[in-house]
mmCIF file of C-alpha atoms in Angstrom:
data_model
loop_
_atom_site.group_PDB
_atom_site.id
_atom_site.type_symbol
_atom_site.label_atom_id
_atom_site.label_comp_id
_atom_site.label_asym_id
_atom_site.label_seq_id
_atom_site.Cartn_x
_atom_site.Cartn_y
_atom_site.Cartn_z
ATOM 1 C CA MET A 3 55.016 -96.942 131.703
ATOM 2 C CA SER A 4 55.494 -96.945 127.974
ATOM 3 C CA LEU A 5 53.593 -97.915 124.877
ATOM 4 C CA ARG A 6 54.439 -101.226 123.253
ATOM 5 C CA ALA A 7 54.290 -101.996 119.535
ATOM 6 C CA ASN A 8 55.367 -104.856 117.326
ATOM 7 C CA ASN A 9 55.681 -102.951 114.063
ATOM 8 C CA TYR A 10 56.192 -99.476 112.702
ATOM 9 C CA TYR A 11 54.791 -98.520 109.309
ATOM 10 C CA LYS A 12 55.415 -95.397 107.240
ATOM 11 C CA ALA A 13 52.299 -94.687 105.219
ATOM 12 C CA THR A 14 52.730 -93.631 101.586
ATOM 13 C CA SER A 15 49.319 -91.965 101.262
ATOM 14 C CA LEU A 16 46.308 -91.169 103.389
ATOM 15 C CA ASP A 17 44.464 -94.060 101.823
ATOM 16 C CA ASP A 18 47.362 -96.382 102.582
ATOM 17 C CA ALA A 19 47.338 -95.180 106.207
ATOM 18 C CA TYR A 20 43.585 -95.618 106.503
ATOM 19 C CA GLN A 21 43.670 -99.139 105.039
ATOM 20 C CA LYS A 22 46.445 -100.070 107.454
ATOM 21 C CA LEU A 23 44.437 -98.608 110.313
ATOM 22 C CA LYS A 24 41.419 -100.716 109.369
ATOM 23 C CA ASP A 25 43.508 -103.893 108.963
ATOM 24 C CA ASN A 26 43.693 -104.534 112.682
ATOM 25 C CA PRO A 27 41.900 -102.910 115.634
ATOM 26 C CA LYS A 28 45.249 -102.855 117.435
ATOM 27 C CA ASN A 29 46.842 -100.656 114.749
ATOM 28 C CA ALA A 30 47.007 -96.939 115.501
ATOM 29 C CA ILE A 31 48.081 -93.666 113.940
ATOM 30 C CA ILE A 32 50.942 -92.054 115.831
ATOM 31 C CA ALA A 33 51.335 -88.266 115.792
ATOM 32 C CA GLY A 34 53.562 -86.824 118.519
ATOM 33 C CA GLY A 35 52.911 -89.980 120.530
ATOM 34 C CA LEU A 36 53.281 -88.257 123.897
ATOM 35 C CA TRP A 37 49.955 -89.280 125.340
ATOM 36 C CA MET A 38 50.121 -92.712 123.706
ATOM 37 C CA LYS A 39 53.259 -93.274 125.730
ATOM 38 C CA LYS A 40 51.527 -92.394 128.971
ATOM 39 C CA THR A 41 48.707 -94.863 128.321
ATOM 40 C CA GLY A 42 51.121 -97.795 128.231
ATOM 41 C CA LEU A 43 48.864 -99.590 125.740
ATOM 42 C CA SER A 44 50.006 -102.319 123.349
ATOM 43 C CA TYR A 45 49.671 -101.874 119.602
ATOM 44 C CA GLU A 46 50.288 -104.211 116.715
ATOM 45 C CA THR A 47 51.432 -101.531 114.260
ATOM 46 C CA LEU A 48 52.081 -97.831 114.717
ATOM 47 C CA ILE A 49 51.291 -95.908 111.549
ATOM 48 C CA ASP A 50 53.523 -92.916 110.808
ATOM 49 C CA LEU A 51 52.162 -90.095 108.603
ATOM 50 C CA SER A 52 55.387 -88.095 108.412
ATOM 51 C CA GLU A 53 55.828 -88.597 104.653
ATOM 52 C CA LEU A 54 52.411 -87.101 103.856
ATOM 53 C CA HIS A 55 53.255 -83.378 104.176
ATOM 54 C CA LEU A 56 50.901 -82.815 107.082
ATOM 55 C CA ASN A 57 53.423 -80.649 108.931
ATOM 56 C CA GLU A 58 52.709 -77.433 107.054
ATOM 57 C CA ILE A 59 50.805 -74.247 107.854
ATOM 58 C CA LYS A 60 49.270 -72.673 104.758
ATOM 59 C CA VAL A 61 47.654 -69.260 104.799
ATOM 60 C CA ASN A 62 45.268 -67.747 102.297
ATOM 61 C CA LYS A 63 43.163 -64.586 102.392
ATOM 62 C CA ASP A 64 40.473 -65.958 104.698
ATOM 63 C CA GLU A 65 41.841 -69.086 106.338
ATOM 64 C CA ILE A 66 44.800 -70.717 108.006
ATOM 65 C CA HIS A 67 45.222 -74.409 107.170
ATOM 66 C CA VAL A 68 47.175 -76.230 109.858
ATOM 67 C CA GLY A 69 48.351 -79.766 109.037
ATOM 68 C CA ALA A 70 47.778 -82.429 111.651
ATOM 69 C CA LEU A 71 51.505 -82.969 112.213
ATOM 70 C CA VAL A 72 52.340 -79.312 112.824
ATOM 71 C CA THR A 73 53.999 -79.249 116.231
ATOM 72 C CA LEU A 74 52.588 -77.072 118.984
ATOM 73 C CA ARG A 75 55.805 -75.057 118.958
ATOM 74 C CA ASP A 76 55.625 -74.380 115.204
ATOM 75 C CA PHE A 77 51.965 -73.477 115.653
ATOM 76 C CA GLU A 78 52.437 -71.020 118.512
ATOM 77 C CA THR A 79 55.410 -69.282 116.856
ATOM 78 C CA ASN A 80 53.805 -68.920 113.424
ATOM 79 C CA PRO A 81 53.322 -65.189 112.685
ATOM 80 C CA GLU A 82 49.752 -65.684 111.387
ATOM 81 C CA ILE A 83 48.782 -67.719 114.452
ATOM 82 C CA LYS A 84 50.293 -65.050 116.697
ATOM 83 C CA LYS A 85 47.882 -62.533 115.175
ATOM 84 C CA LEU A 86 44.824 -64.680 115.908
ATOM 85 C CA ASN A 87 42.538 -63.659 118.738
ATOM 86 C CA GLY A 88 44.848 -60.860 119.857
ATOM 87 C CA GLY A 89 47.626 -63.394 120.522
ATOM 88 C CA ALA A 90 45.567 -65.410 123.018
ATOM 89 C CA THR A 91 45.524 -68.572 120.893
ATOM 90 C CA SER A 92 49.291 -68.674 120.541
ATOM 91 C CA PHE A 93 49.666 -67.888 124.244
ATOM 92 C CA GLY A 94 47.255 -70.663 125.250
ATOM 93 C CA VAL A 95 49.211 -73.273 123.303
ATOM 94 C CA SER A 96 52.486 -71.957 124.747
ATOM 95 C CA GLU A 97 51.164 -72.868 128.198
ATOM 96 C CA VAL A 98 51.678 -76.578 127.468
ATOM 97 C CA VAL A 99 54.742 -77.842 129.445
ATOM 98 C CA GLY A 100 58.013 -76.562 127.870
ATOM 99 C CA PRO A 101 59.318 -75.934 124.323
ATOM 100 C CA ALA A 102 60.970 -79.364 124.043
ATOM 101 C CA PHE A 103 57.619 -81.020 124.766
ATOM 102 C CA ARG A 104 55.851 -78.745 122.295
ATOM 103 C CA ASN A 105 58.422 -79.565 119.591
ATOM 104 C CA THR A 106 57.054 -83.121 119.644
ATOM 105 C CA ALA A 107 53.353 -82.741 120.490
ATOM 106 C CA THR A 108 51.206 -82.049 117.435
ATOM 107 C CA ILE A 109 48.014 -80.156 116.700
ATOM 108 C CA GLY A 110 46.407 -83.298 115.265
ATOM 109 C CA GLY A 111 47.274 -85.467 118.252
ATOM 110 C CA SER A 112 46.115 -82.805 120.695
ATOM 111 C CA ILE A 113 42.723 -82.444 119.025
ATOM 112 C CA PHE A 114 42.078 -86.029 117.986
ATOM 113 C CA GLY A 115 42.624 -87.170 121.583
ATOM 114 C CA ARG A 116 39.855 -84.852 122.820
ATOM 115 C CA PHE A 117 41.703 -84.659 126.110
ATOM 116 C CA PRO A 118 39.779 -83.105 129.020
ATOM 117 C CA PHE A 119 42.862 -81.212 130.217
ATOM 118 C CA SER A 120 43.795 -79.856 126.791
ATOM 119 C CA ASP A 121 44.970 -76.245 126.663
ATOM 120 C CA VAL A 122 45.125 -76.574 122.879
ATOM 121 C CA ILE A 123 41.448 -77.429 122.495
ATOM 122 C CA ALA A 124 40.422 -74.696 124.932
ATOM 123 C CA SER A 125 42.545 -72.156 123.059
ATOM 124 C CA LEU A 126 40.970 -73.007 119.712
ATOM 125 C CA LEU A 127 37.361 -73.599 120.693
ATOM 126 C CA PRO A 128 36.223 -69.936 120.756
ATOM 127 C CA LEU A 129 37.481 -69.513 117.175
ATOM 128 C CA ASP A 130 35.845 -70.622 113.942
ATOM 129 C CA VAL A 131 37.743 -73.900 113.492
ATOM 130 C CA THR A 132 36.922 -76.760 111.127
ATOM 131 C CA VAL A 133 38.370 -80.225 111.689
ATOM 132 C CA LYS A 134 39.040 -82.216 108.504
ATOM 133 C CA LEU A 135 39.330 -85.984 108.425
ATOM 134 C CA TYR A 136 40.167 -88.671 105.894
ATOM 135 C CA PRO A 137 38.001 -90.281 104.458
ATOM 136 C CA GLU A 138 36.456 -86.916 103.723
ATOM 137 C CA GLN A 139 34.621 -85.574 106.744
ATOM 138 C CA SER A 140 34.399 -82.061 108.048
ATOM 139 C CA TYR A 141 33.215 -80.894 111.485
ATOM 140 C CA SER A 142 33.269 -77.718 113.452
ATOM 141 C CA LEU A 143 35.634 -78.188 116.399
ATOM 142 C CA GLU A 144 32.648 -78.169 118.756
ATOM 143 C CA GLU A 145 30.909 -80.910 116.726
ATOM 144 C CA PHE A 146 34.097 -82.935 116.619
ATOM 145 C CA LEU A 147 34.467 -82.804 120.391
ATOM 146 C CA ASN A 148 30.899 -84.051 120.780
ATOM 147 C CA ILE A 149 31.217 -87.120 118.531
ATOM 148 C CA LYS A 150 30.210 -90.108 120.630
ATOM 149 C CA GLY A 151 32.670 -92.990 120.814
ATOM 150 C CA LYS A 152 35.670 -93.610 118.612
ATOM 151 C CA VAL A 153 36.202 -91.331 115.614
ATOM 152 C CA ASP A 154 36.499 -93.270 112.361
ATOM 153 C CA GLY A 155 39.096 -91.511 110.244
ATOM 154 C CA ILE A 156 42.425 -89.749 110.229
ATOM 155 C CA LEU A 157 42.620 -86.102 111.221
ATOM 156 C CA THR A 158 44.442 -84.378 108.370
ATOM 157 C CA GLU A 159 44.155 -80.670 109.146
ATOM 158 C CA ILE A 160 42.300 -77.947 110.959
ATOM 159 C CA VAL A 161 41.137 -74.820 109.166
ATOM 160 C CA ILE A 162 40.956 -71.617 111.174
ATOM 161 C CA LYS A 163 38.967 -68.681 109.851
ATOM 162 C CA LYS A 164 40.950 -65.449 109.966
ATOM 163 C CA GLU A 165 38.940 -62.802 111.796
ATOM 164 C CA GLU A 166 39.954 -59.665 113.612
ATOM 165 C CA GLY A 167 39.287 -59.945 117.285
ATOM 166 C CA LYS A 168 40.398 -59.661 120.871
ATOM 167 C CA GLY A 169 41.152 -62.670 122.993
ATOM 168 C CA TYR A 170 41.915 -63.914 126.493
ATOM 169 C CA PHE A 171 43.349 -67.184 127.743
ATOM 170 C CA HIS A 172 43.986 -68.121 131.330
ATOM 171 C CA LYS A 173 45.165 -71.456 132.654
ATOM 172 C CA VAL A 174 44.754 -71.898 136.394
ATOM 173 C CA LYS A 175 47.524 -74.213 137.559
ATOM 174 C CA ALA A 176 49.441 -74.961 140.724
ATOM 175 C CA THR A 177 52.844 -74.994 138.997
ATOM 176 C CA SER A 178 54.052 -74.292 135.457
ATOM 177 C CA LEU A 179 54.087 -77.959 134.483
ATOM 178 C CA ASP A 180 50.712 -78.965 135.916
ATOM 179 C CA PHE A 181 47.543 -79.726 134.043
ATOM 180 C CA ALA A 182 45.034 -76.904 134.308
ATOM 181 C CA MET A 183 42.626 -76.871 137.224
ATOM 182 C CA VAL A 184 40.490 -74.999 134.779
ATOM 183 C CA ASN A 185 41.227 -73.050 131.601
ATOM 184 C CA ILE A 186 39.251 -70.087 130.302
ATOM 185 C CA SER A 187 39.422 -68.988 126.706
ATOM 186 C CA ILE A 188 37.497 -66.041 125.283
ATOM 187 C CA SER A 189 37.254 -64.447 121.868
ATOM 188 C CA LYS A 190 35.412 -61.281 120.893
ATOM 189 C CA ARG A 191 34.844 -60.891 117.145
ATOM 190 C CA ASN A 192 32.326 -58.761 115.269
ATOM 191 C CA ASN A 193 30.800 -57.713 118.619
ATOM 192 C CA LYS A 194 30.064 -61.342 119.552
ATOM 193 C CA HIS A 195 31.588 -63.138 122.522
ATOM 194 C CA TYR A 196 32.737 -66.768 122.495
ATOM 195 C CA ILE A 197 33.570 -68.308 125.871
ATOM 196 C CA ALA A 198 35.147 -71.754 126.297
ATOM 197 C CA VAL A 199 35.843 -73.444 129.615
ATOM 198 C CA GLY A 200 38.064 -76.512 129.726
ATOM 199 C CA SER A 201 39.652 -78.862 132.233
ATOM 200 C CA ARG A 202 36.491 -78.965 134.381
ATOM 201 C CA PRO A 203 37.884 -81.782 134.318
ATOM 202 C CA LEU A 204 35.885 -82.466 131.164
ATOM 203 C CA VAL A 205 36.807 -81.547 127.616
ATOM 204 C CA ALA A 206 36.343 -77.840 126.840
ATOM 205 C CA SER A 207 32.851 -76.612 125.946
ATOM 206 C CA LEU A 208 31.379 -73.315 124.883
ATOM 207 C CA ALA A 209 29.286 -71.644 127.578
ATOM 208 C CA ARG A 210 26.426 -70.607 125.305
ATOM 209 C CA LYS A 211 24.116 -68.934 127.842
ATOM 210 C CA ALA A 212 27.052 -66.943 129.160
ATOM 211 C CA MET A 213 27.904 -65.861 125.604
ATOM 212 C CA ILE A 214 24.393 -64.435 125.137
ATOM 213 C CA GLU A 215 24.657 -62.437 128.387
ATOM 214 C CA ALA A 216 28.104 -61.204 127.434
ATOM 215 C CA ASP A 217 26.762 -59.963 124.091
ATOM 216 C CA LYS A 218 24.182 -57.959 126.082
ATOM 217 C CA GLY A 219 26.999 -56.440 128.131
ATOM 218 C CA ASP A 220 26.206 -58.059 131.488
ATOM 219 C CA PHE A 221 29.602 -59.572 132.195
ATOM 220 C CA LYS A 222 28.917 -60.467 135.829
ATOM 221 C CA GLU A 223 25.857 -62.442 134.857
ATOM 222 C CA ALA A 224 27.785 -64.066 132.003
ATOM 223 C CA ALA A 225 30.491 -65.158 134.429
ATOM 224 C CA ARG A 226 27.882 -66.542 136.851
ATOM 225 C CA LEU A 227 26.202 -68.475 134.047
ATOM 226 C CA ALA A 228 29.509 -69.900 132.783
ATOM 227 C CA ALA A 229 30.062 -71.331 136.241
ATOM 228 C CA GLU A 230 26.570 -72.848 136.295
ATOM 229 C CA GLU A 231 25.568 -73.992 132.832
ATOM 230 C CA LEU A 232 28.474 -76.392 132.228
ATOM 231 C CA SER A 233 29.201 -79.619 134.100
ATOM 232 C CA TYR A 234 31.972 -79.506 136.675
ATOM 233 C CA LEU A 235 33.464 -82.351 138.685
ATOM 234 C CA ASP A 236 35.661 -82.848 141.735
ATOM 235 C CA SER A 237 39.185 -84.095 141.127
ATOM 236 C CA ASN A 238 42.180 -84.953 143.321
ATOM 237 C CA ASN A 239 43.552 -81.438 143.557
ATOM 238 C CA ILE A 240 40.449 -79.286 143.347
ATOM 239 C CA SER A 241 36.764 -79.464 144.233
ATOM 240 C CA LYS A 242 33.871 -78.819 141.887
ATOM 241 C CA ALA A 243 32.814 -75.777 143.928
ATOM 242 C CA TYR A 244 36.289 -74.220 143.793
ATOM 243 C CA ARG A 245 36.422 -74.816 140.038
ATOM 244 C CA GLN A 246 33.130 -72.977 139.644
ATOM 245 C CA ASP A 247 34.404 -70.082 141.768
ATOM 246 C CA LEU A 248 37.518 -69.856 139.603
ATOM 247 C CA VAL A 249 35.412 -69.799 136.448
ATOM 248 C CA LYS A 250 33.293 -66.952 137.801
ATOM 249 C CA VAL A 251 36.388 -64.873 138.557
ATOM 250 C CA TYR A 252 38.338 -65.562 135.378
ATOM 251 C CA VAL A 253 35.447 -65.345 132.933
ATOM 252 C CA LEU A 254 34.656 -61.910 134.359
ATOM 253 C CA ARG A 255 38.300 -60.843 134.088
ATOM 254 C CA GLY A 256 38.468 -62.197 130.542
ATOM 255 C CA LEU A 257 35.332 -60.371 129.437
ATOM 256 C CA GLU A 258 36.629 -57.132 130.938
ATOM 257 C CA GLU A 259 39.943 -57.692 129.156
ATOM 258 C CA VAL A 260 38.454 -58.238 125.686
ATOM 259 C CA ASN A 261 36.186 -55.211 126.136
ATOM 260 C CA LYS A 262 38.896 -52.754 127.188
ATOM 261 C CA MET B 13 64.443 -102.294 112.634
ATOM 262 C CA LYS B 14 67.410 -100.484 111.055
ATOM 263 C CA LEU B 15 67.786 -96.873 112.159
ATOM 264 C CA GLN B 16 70.219 -94.637 110.280
ATOM 265 C CA PHE B 17 70.840 -91.161 111.605
ATOM 266 C CA PHE B 18 73.580 -88.655 112.371
ATOM 267 C CA LEU B 19 74.660 -88.630 115.985
ATOM 268 C CA ASN B 20 76.682 -85.500 116.721
ATOM 269 C CA GLY B 21 77.601 -85.385 113.044
ATOM 270 C CA THR B 22 78.576 -89.048 112.708
ATOM 271 C CA ASP B 23 76.554 -91.324 110.453
ATOM 272 C CA VAL B 24 75.405 -94.307 112.530
ATOM 273 C CA VAL B 25 73.208 -97.339 111.889
ATOM 274 C CA TRP B 26 71.607 -99.034 114.873
ATOM 275 C CA ASP B 27 69.090 -101.791 115.404
ATOM 276 C CA VAL B 28 66.091 -100.568 117.392
ATOM 277 C CA ARG B 29 62.747 -101.989 118.367
ATOM 278 C CA PRO B 30 59.670 -100.257 116.857
ATOM 279 C CA ASP B 31 58.652 -99.126 120.346
ATOM 280 C CA GLU B 32 62.088 -98.167 121.631
ATOM 281 C CA TYR B 33 62.483 -94.579 122.750
ATOM 282 C CA LEU B 34 65.416 -92.455 121.660
ATOM 283 C CA SER B 35 66.660 -91.999 125.245
ATOM 284 C CA ASN B 36 66.880 -95.741 125.707
ATOM 285 C CA ALA B 37 68.590 -96.293 122.349
ATOM 286 C CA LEU B 38 71.151 -93.581 123.118
ATOM 287 C CA ARG B 39 71.943 -94.956 126.567
ATOM 288 C CA ARG B 40 72.097 -98.503 125.195
ATOM 289 C CA HIS B 41 74.823 -97.241 122.885
ATOM 290 C CA GLY B 42 76.797 -95.586 125.649
ATOM 291 C CA ILE B 43 75.508 -92.013 125.511
ATOM 292 C CA PHE B 44 75.065 -91.686 129.267
ATOM 293 C CA SER B 45 74.759 -87.896 129.215
ATOM 294 C CA ILE B 46 71.085 -88.644 128.511
ATOM 295 C CA ARG B 47 69.393 -88.806 131.901
ATOM 296 C CA VAL B 48 65.922 -90.264 132.126
ATOM 297 C CA GLY B 49 64.455 -88.508 135.126
ATOM 298 C CA CYS B 50 60.689 -88.732 135.038
ATOM 299 C CA ASP B 51 60.246 -90.787 131.827
ATOM 300 C CA GLU B 52 56.915 -88.948 131.521
ATOM 301 C CA SER B 53 57.747 -86.052 129.184
ATOM 302 C CA ILE B 54 58.010 -83.519 131.980
ATOM 303 C CA CYS B 55 61.428 -83.098 133.616
ATOM 304 C CA GLY B 56 63.589 -82.227 130.582
ATOM 305 C CA SER B 57 66.674 -84.178 131.744
ATOM 306 C CA CYS B 58 66.646 -86.221 128.543
ATOM 307 C CA THR B 59 66.498 -83.207 126.179
ATOM 308 C CA VAL B 60 68.427 -83.579 122.907
ATOM 309 C CA LEU B 61 68.332 -81.702 119.618
ATOM 310 C CA VAL B 62 66.697 -83.349 116.628
ATOM 311 C CA ASP B 63 67.436 -81.341 113.493
ATOM 312 C CA GLU B 64 68.422 -78.465 115.817
ATOM 313 C CA LYS B 65 65.152 -78.440 117.742
ATOM 314 C CA PRO B 66 65.065 -79.491 121.404
ATOM 315 C CA VAL B 67 62.908 -82.547 122.088
ATOM 316 C CA LEU B 68 62.415 -84.927 124.992
ATOM 317 C CA SER B 69 64.237 -88.098 123.972
ATOM 318 C CA CYS B 70 62.258 -90.167 126.493
ATOM 319 C CA SER B 71 59.134 -89.434 124.439
ATOM 320 C CA VAL B 72 60.413 -89.668 120.870
ATOM 321 C CA LEU B 73 60.442 -93.099 119.284
ATOM 322 C CA ALA B 74 63.975 -93.820 118.089
ATOM 323 C CA ILE B 75 62.780 -94.917 114.649
ATOM 324 C CA THR B 76 61.254 -91.471 114.015
ATOM 325 C CA VAL B 77 64.710 -89.851 113.876
ATOM 326 C CA ASN B 78 65.672 -91.944 110.854
ATOM 327 C CA GLY B 79 67.746 -89.765 108.505
ATOM 328 C CA LYS B 80 67.834 -86.872 110.990
ATOM 329 C CA HIS B 81 70.571 -85.139 112.971
ATOM 330 C CA VAL B 82 70.611 -85.806 116.718
ATOM 331 C CA THR B 83 72.792 -83.671 118.963
ATOM 332 C CA THR B 84 73.636 -84.429 122.590
ATOM 333 C CA VAL B 85 75.994 -82.472 124.866
ATOM 334 C CA GLU B 86 78.864 -84.518 123.413
ATOM 335 C CA GLY B 87 78.227 -82.644 120.164
ATOM 336 C CA ILE B 88 78.468 -79.152 121.673
ATOM 337 C CA GLN B 89 81.341 -79.659 124.096
ATOM 338 C CA GLU B 90 82.997 -76.245 123.737
ATOM 339 C CA GLU B 91 79.722 -74.491 124.416
ATOM 340 C CA VAL B 92 79.008 -76.764 127.376
ATOM 341 C CA ALA B 93 82.445 -76.026 128.826
ATOM 342 C CA ARG B 94 81.801 -72.288 128.594
ATOM 343 C CA LEU B 95 78.336 -72.626 130.077
ATOM 344 C CA SER B 96 79.722 -74.774 132.902
ATOM 345 C CA HIS B 97 82.048 -71.927 133.828
ATOM 346 C CA PHE B 98 79.079 -69.606 134.423
ATOM 347 C CA PHE B 99 77.121 -72.309 136.216
ATOM 348 C CA GLY B 100 80.136 -72.820 138.479
ATOM 349 C CA GLU B 101 80.486 -69.088 139.127
ATOM 350 C CA GLU B 102 76.868 -68.892 140.268
ATOM 351 C CA GLY B 103 76.760 -72.234 142.089
ATOM 352 C CA ALA B 104 74.029 -73.211 139.675
ATOM 353 C CA ASN B 105 74.755 -76.926 139.566
ATOM 354 C CA GLN B 106 74.737 -79.203 142.552
ATOM 355 C CA CYS B 107 74.061 -82.824 141.647
ATOM 356 C CA SER B 108 74.116 -81.940 137.919
ATOM 357 C CA TYR B 109 71.610 -84.630 137.000
ATOM 358 C CA CYS B 110 69.621 -82.037 135.021
ATOM 359 C CA GLY B 111 72.754 -80.413 133.574
ATOM 360 C CA SER B 112 72.945 -81.995 130.144
ATOM 361 C CA GLY B 113 69.275 -81.334 129.422
ATOM 362 C CA MET B 114 69.737 -77.748 130.617
ATOM 363 C CA ALA B 115 72.788 -77.271 128.385
ATOM 364 C CA ILE B 116 70.846 -78.456 125.346
ATOM 365 C CA ILE B 117 67.852 -76.209 126.013
ATOM 366 C CA ILE B 118 70.118 -73.196 126.631
ATOM 367 C CA HIS B 119 71.889 -73.933 123.333
ATOM 368 C CA ALA B 120 68.472 -73.935 121.623
ATOM 369 C CA LEU B 121 67.467 -70.706 123.401
ATOM 370 C CA LYS B 122 70.631 -68.987 122.212
ATOM 371 C CA LYS B 123 70.004 -70.122 118.636
ATOM 372 C CA GLU B 124 66.396 -68.943 118.637
ATOM 373 C CA TYR B 125 66.824 -65.547 120.290
ATOM 374 C CA LYS B 126 69.654 -63.085 119.792
ATOM 375 C CA ASN B 127 68.727 -61.074 122.864
ATOM 376 C CA PRO B 128 66.187 -63.063 124.870
ATOM 377 C CA THR B 129 64.145 -61.227 127.461
ATOM 378 C CA ASP B 130 63.946 -62.556 131.021
ATOM 379 C CA GLU B 131 60.476 -63.854 130.197
ATOM 380 C CA GLN B 132 61.735 -65.692 127.101
ATOM 381 C CA ILE B 133 64.524 -67.287 129.136
ATOM 382 C CA ARG B 134 62.033 -68.428 131.777
ATOM 383 C CA ASP B 135 59.620 -69.713 129.125
ATOM 384 C CA PHE B 136 62.394 -71.782 127.578
ATOM 385 C CA MET B 137 63.565 -73.179 130.903
ATOM 386 C CA VAL B 138 60.132 -74.066 132.247
ATOM 387 C CA GLY B 139 60.326 -77.650 130.992
ATOM 388 C CA ASN B 140 63.684 -78.397 132.645
ATOM 389 C CA ILE B 141 63.340 -79.271 136.281
ATOM 390 C CA CYS B 142 66.156 -78.920 138.820
ATOM 391 C CA ARG B 143 65.526 -80.320 142.273
ATOM 392 C CA CYS B 144 68.674 -78.853 143.865
ATOM 393 C CA THR B 145 69.015 -75.175 143.211
ATOM 394 C CA GLY B 146 65.692 -73.382 143.004
ATOM 395 C CA TYR B 147 66.483 -71.896 139.572
ATOM 396 C CA HIS B 148 67.607 -68.412 140.593
ATOM 397 C CA SER B 149 71.310 -69.217 140.382
ATOM 398 C CA GLN B 150 70.772 -70.953 137.048
ATOM 399 C CA PHE B 151 68.869 -67.985 135.725
ATOM 400 C CA LYS B 152 71.746 -65.685 136.694
ATOM 401 C CA ALA B 153 74.269 -68.063 135.114
ATOM 402 C CA ILE B 154 72.294 -68.214 131.868
ATOM 403 C CA LYS B 155 72.027 -64.423 131.720
ATOM 404 C CA ALA B 156 75.761 -64.064 132.257
ATOM 405 C CA TYR B 157 76.496 -66.724 129.641
ATOM 406 C CA LEU B 158 74.225 -65.088 127.081
ATOM 407 C CA ALA B 159 75.721 -61.669 127.790
ATOM 408 C CA GLU B 160 79.249 -62.924 127.168
ATOM 409 C CA GLY B 161 80.825 -61.428 124.067
ATOM 410 C CA LYS B 162 78.085 -58.860 123.503
#
């Protein structure tokens, strides 16, 4: 299965890309294009943003600005990203297939797709991340994931707040190349805990009740709540109940890890 | 659409469809070292270098390499010959379907790390599937190859 397209268009500006996108409902922005290929959908025109300098990581005192076309590999190997969340964010992204795949897949494509199985989204969700779109819109990552229906705009960058912290990421998988059965991502910053659970098989969410219990220091109760407060589903390779058991175990391990 | 790029150092101009993948374009032009195993961005058999970075050619639209440098095993023949020696010594290739993709990823590994750890080698190889050997012999061959000349 492969995507089909009649035309390929290199945008000269964000506005040019957006106008082209609005011209025809069968036009689409292409980033890495890996998931678009798997869908096998037909497009009239694929819109390429590669001339718009969206493949850069810029760092200032408080923030890291990551362009939408930064590849997962460039992201995970960036020295500033490696420092984030005690290395857990970089590690989480490095869990996606192999380096050749990650040299094509992009941060923008991974987030804009809001994929339920995404290790990238799970890795980033416990951090303070802002998603920027053109025309000008700005959402926290959590808000962005909860937008109902199709997002109107072009994802241009994500902005990650630089904060000292400890982190944990664990992807439960049958083999190295599988999608996660569940992924657990935890950050502890300024004595606050942030716990994200993804691949349930629904897009990653923060387990807010569990975070409150973790802040109180009751990690077992936090782990139990994380397995209860979010929605979980059965899938081909794993039952809902087993997923919840995994979450209980790995959230507890993660909380112990970030509190060592 | 006109695609101009450098294939193993040679400037070429090809006609490609907007939705044609690089693996298909390469094979259509006689580069049969490109094997399309899964065609789903997983197996790594179609790995090539684009501007020195390994990518899966089955998942990269040909038109996106316009103006770039694409390297296949034909472009690194001396290195492949040396690597093949170590693969032979360890019995690391059987059907060899995955071989060209492996050679490209090992080339990229060697460029990125001067002295890769075992974990770094495994991390690099994780996206290249072999259905014959079980990886241990390949791992030993790669270690021996990387150790050569140290």
